[in-house]
mmCIF file of C-alpha atoms and ligand atoms in Angstrom:
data_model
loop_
_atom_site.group_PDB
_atom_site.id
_atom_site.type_symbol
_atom_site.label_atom_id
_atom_site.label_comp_id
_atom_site.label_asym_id
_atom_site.label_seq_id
_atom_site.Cartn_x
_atom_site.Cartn_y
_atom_site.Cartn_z
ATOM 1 C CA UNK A 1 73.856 32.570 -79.148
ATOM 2 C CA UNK A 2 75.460 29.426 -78.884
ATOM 3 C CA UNK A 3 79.500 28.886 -78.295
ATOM 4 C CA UNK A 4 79.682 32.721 -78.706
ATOM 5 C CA UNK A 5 83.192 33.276 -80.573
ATOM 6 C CA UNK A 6 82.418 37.485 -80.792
ATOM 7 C CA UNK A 7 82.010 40.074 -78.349
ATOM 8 C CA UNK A 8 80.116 43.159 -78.139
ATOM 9 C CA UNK A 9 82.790 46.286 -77.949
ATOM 10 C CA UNK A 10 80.711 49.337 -79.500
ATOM 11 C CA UNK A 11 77.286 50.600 -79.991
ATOM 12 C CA UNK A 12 76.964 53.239 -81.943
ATOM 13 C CA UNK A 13 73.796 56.006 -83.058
ATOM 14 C CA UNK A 14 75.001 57.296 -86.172
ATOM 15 C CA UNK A 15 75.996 55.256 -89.136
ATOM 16 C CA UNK A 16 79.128 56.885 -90.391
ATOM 17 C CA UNK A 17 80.504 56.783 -87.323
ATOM 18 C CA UNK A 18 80.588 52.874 -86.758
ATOM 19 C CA UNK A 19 81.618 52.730 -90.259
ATOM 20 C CA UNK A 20 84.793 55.149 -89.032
ATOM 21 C CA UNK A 21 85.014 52.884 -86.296
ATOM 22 C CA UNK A 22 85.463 49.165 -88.391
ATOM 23 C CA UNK A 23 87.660 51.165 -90.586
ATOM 24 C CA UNK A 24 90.085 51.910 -87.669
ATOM 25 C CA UNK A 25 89.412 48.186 -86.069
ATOM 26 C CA UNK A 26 90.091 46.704 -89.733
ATOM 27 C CA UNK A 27 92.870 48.901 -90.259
ATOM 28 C CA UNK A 28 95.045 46.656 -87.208
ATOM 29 C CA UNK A 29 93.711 43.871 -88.237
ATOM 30 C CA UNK A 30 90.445 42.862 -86.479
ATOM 31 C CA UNK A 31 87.679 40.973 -88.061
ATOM 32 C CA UNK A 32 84.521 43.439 -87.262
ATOM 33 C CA UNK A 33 80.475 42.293 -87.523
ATOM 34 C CA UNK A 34 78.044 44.841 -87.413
ATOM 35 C CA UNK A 35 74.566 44.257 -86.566
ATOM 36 C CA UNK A 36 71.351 46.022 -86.837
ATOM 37 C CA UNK A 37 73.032 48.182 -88.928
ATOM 38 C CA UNK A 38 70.549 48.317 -91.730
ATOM 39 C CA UNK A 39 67.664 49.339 -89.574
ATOM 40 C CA UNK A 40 69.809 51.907 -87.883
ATOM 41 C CA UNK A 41 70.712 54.035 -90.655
ATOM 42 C CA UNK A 42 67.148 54.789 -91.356
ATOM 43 C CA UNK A 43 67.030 57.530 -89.254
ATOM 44 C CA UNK A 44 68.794 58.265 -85.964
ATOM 45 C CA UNK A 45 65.426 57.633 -83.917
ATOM 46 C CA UNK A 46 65.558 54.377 -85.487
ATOM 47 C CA UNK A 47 69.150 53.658 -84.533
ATOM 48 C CA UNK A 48 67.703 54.279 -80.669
ATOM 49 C CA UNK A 49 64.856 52.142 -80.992
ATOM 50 C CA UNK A 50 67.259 49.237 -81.906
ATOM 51 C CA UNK A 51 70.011 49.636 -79.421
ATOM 52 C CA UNK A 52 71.740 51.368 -82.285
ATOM 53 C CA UNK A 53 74.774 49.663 -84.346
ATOM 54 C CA UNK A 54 76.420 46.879 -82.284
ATOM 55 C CA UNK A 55 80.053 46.469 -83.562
ATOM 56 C CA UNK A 56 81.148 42.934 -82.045
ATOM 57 C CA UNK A 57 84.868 41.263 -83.148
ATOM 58 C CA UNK A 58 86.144 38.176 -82.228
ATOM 59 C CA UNK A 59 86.572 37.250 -78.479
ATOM 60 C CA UNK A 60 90.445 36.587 -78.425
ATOM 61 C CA UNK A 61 91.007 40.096 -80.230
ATOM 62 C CA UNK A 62 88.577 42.309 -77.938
ATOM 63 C CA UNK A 63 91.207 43.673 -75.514
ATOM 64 C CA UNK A 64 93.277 45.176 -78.549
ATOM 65 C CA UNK A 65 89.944 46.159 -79.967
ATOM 66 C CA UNK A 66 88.620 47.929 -76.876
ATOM 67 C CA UNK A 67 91.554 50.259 -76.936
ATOM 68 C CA UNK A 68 91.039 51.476 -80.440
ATOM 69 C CA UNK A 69 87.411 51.837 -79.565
ATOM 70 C CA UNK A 70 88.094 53.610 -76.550
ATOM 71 C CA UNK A 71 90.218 55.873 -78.296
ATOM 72 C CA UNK A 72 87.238 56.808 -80.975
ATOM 73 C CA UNK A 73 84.834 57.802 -78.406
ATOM 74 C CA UNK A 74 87.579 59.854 -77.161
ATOM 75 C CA UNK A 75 88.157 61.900 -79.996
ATOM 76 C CA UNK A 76 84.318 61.359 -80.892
ATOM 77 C CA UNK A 77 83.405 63.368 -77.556
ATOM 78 C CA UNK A 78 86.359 66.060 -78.135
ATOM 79 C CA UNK A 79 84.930 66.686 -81.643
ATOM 80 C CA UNK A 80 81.539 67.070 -80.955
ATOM 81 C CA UNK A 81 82.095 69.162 -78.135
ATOM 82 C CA UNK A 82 84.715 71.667 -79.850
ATOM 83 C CA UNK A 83 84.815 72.969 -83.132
ATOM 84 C CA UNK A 84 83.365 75.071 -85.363
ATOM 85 C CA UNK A 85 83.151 73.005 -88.836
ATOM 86 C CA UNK A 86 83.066 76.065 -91.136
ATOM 87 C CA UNK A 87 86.540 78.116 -88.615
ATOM 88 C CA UNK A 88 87.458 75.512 -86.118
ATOM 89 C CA UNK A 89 86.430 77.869 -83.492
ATOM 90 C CA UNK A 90 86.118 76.148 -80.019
ATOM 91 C CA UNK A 91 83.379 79.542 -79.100
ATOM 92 C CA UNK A 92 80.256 77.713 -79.749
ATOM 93 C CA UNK A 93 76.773 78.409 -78.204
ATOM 94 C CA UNK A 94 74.399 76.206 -78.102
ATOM 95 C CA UNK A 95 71.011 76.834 -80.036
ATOM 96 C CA UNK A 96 68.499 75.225 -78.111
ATOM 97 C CA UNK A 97 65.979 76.754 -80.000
ATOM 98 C CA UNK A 98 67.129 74.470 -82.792
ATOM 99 C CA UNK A 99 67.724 71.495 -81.127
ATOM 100 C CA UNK A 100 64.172 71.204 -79.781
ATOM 101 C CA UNK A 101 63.274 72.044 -83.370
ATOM 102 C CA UNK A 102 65.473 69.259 -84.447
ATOM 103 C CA UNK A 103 63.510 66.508 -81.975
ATOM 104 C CA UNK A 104 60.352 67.446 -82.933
ATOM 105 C CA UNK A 105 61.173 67.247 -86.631
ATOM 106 C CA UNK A 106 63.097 63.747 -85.868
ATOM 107 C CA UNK A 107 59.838 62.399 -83.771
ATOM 108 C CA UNK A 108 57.447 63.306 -86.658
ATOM 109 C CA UNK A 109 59.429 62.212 -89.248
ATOM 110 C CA UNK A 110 59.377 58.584 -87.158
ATOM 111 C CA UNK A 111 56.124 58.424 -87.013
ATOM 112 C CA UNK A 112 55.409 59.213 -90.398
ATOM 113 C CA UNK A 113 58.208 56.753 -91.371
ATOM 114 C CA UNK A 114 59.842 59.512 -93.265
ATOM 115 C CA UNK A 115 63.862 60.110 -93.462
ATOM 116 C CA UNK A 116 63.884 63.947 -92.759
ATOM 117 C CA UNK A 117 66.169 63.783 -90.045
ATOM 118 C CA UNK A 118 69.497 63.554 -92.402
ATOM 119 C CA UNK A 119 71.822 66.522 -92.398
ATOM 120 C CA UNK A 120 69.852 68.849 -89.921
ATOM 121 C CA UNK A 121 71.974 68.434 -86.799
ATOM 122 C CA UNK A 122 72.284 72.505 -86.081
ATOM 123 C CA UNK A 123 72.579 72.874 -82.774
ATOM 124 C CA UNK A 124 75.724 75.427 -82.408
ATOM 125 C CA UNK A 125 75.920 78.705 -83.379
ATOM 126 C CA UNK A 126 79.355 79.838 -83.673
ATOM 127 C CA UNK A 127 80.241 82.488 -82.396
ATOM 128 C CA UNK A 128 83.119 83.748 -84.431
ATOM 129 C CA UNK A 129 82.154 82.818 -87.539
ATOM 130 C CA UNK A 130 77.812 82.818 -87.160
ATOM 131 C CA UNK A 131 78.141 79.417 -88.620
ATOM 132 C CA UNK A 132 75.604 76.984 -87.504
ATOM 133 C CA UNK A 133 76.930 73.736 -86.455
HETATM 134 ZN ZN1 ZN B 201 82.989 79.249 -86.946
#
């Protein structure tokens, strides 16, 4: 890319979350272009294959925009490592059981070219509740 005028700040797995992260860049004011974001959303092993969703905004706004991005995989990491969705509970155990489960469902629904892998991220059990998460 010739006379590049954006900059790579984010690359992200999972659709809705680079669409929660242009919300929050757009929200101060920064231009956002997402890429590969088609082929991403097809299913999460897709997203890998492709480097996943590259979130680049203009070079003379990426210090302000590496903040708010910083931020977001902040709160990203708290959340998936914390709570219960169903209580809020912070006493989850992981089900490992169900996350191999999980990959091998994801692998064969990549080779098949299926989209199975929506919605079926239970990997914690809680354990206040028995809610899987
Ligand atoms: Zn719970």
């Amino acid at each position: 890319m010739k006379n590049q005028k954006h900059i790579l700040v984010a690359q992200l797995f999972i659709s809705s979350d680079a669409h929660i992260l242009k919300g929050l860049l757009e929200a101060q004011d920064i231009t956002v272009f997402m890429f590969d974001e088609g082929f991403s959303s097809l299913t999460p092993a897709d997203a890998v294959a492709v480097g996943g969703i590259k979130i680049h905004v203009p070079f003379e706004q990426r210090n302000k925009a590496q903040k708010i991005v910083d931020k977001f995989y902040e709160n990203l990491k708290e959340e998936k490592i914390l709570k219960c969705a169903n209580c809020g509970s912070t006493n989850l155990k992981h089900d490992y059981i169900e996350h191999i489960k999980y990959g091998f469902i994801n692998l064969i629904s990549a080779f098949a070219g299926a989209n199975a892998s929506h919605g079926v991220r239970y990997y914690k059990s809680c354990l206040d509740c028995g809610d899987k998460n």
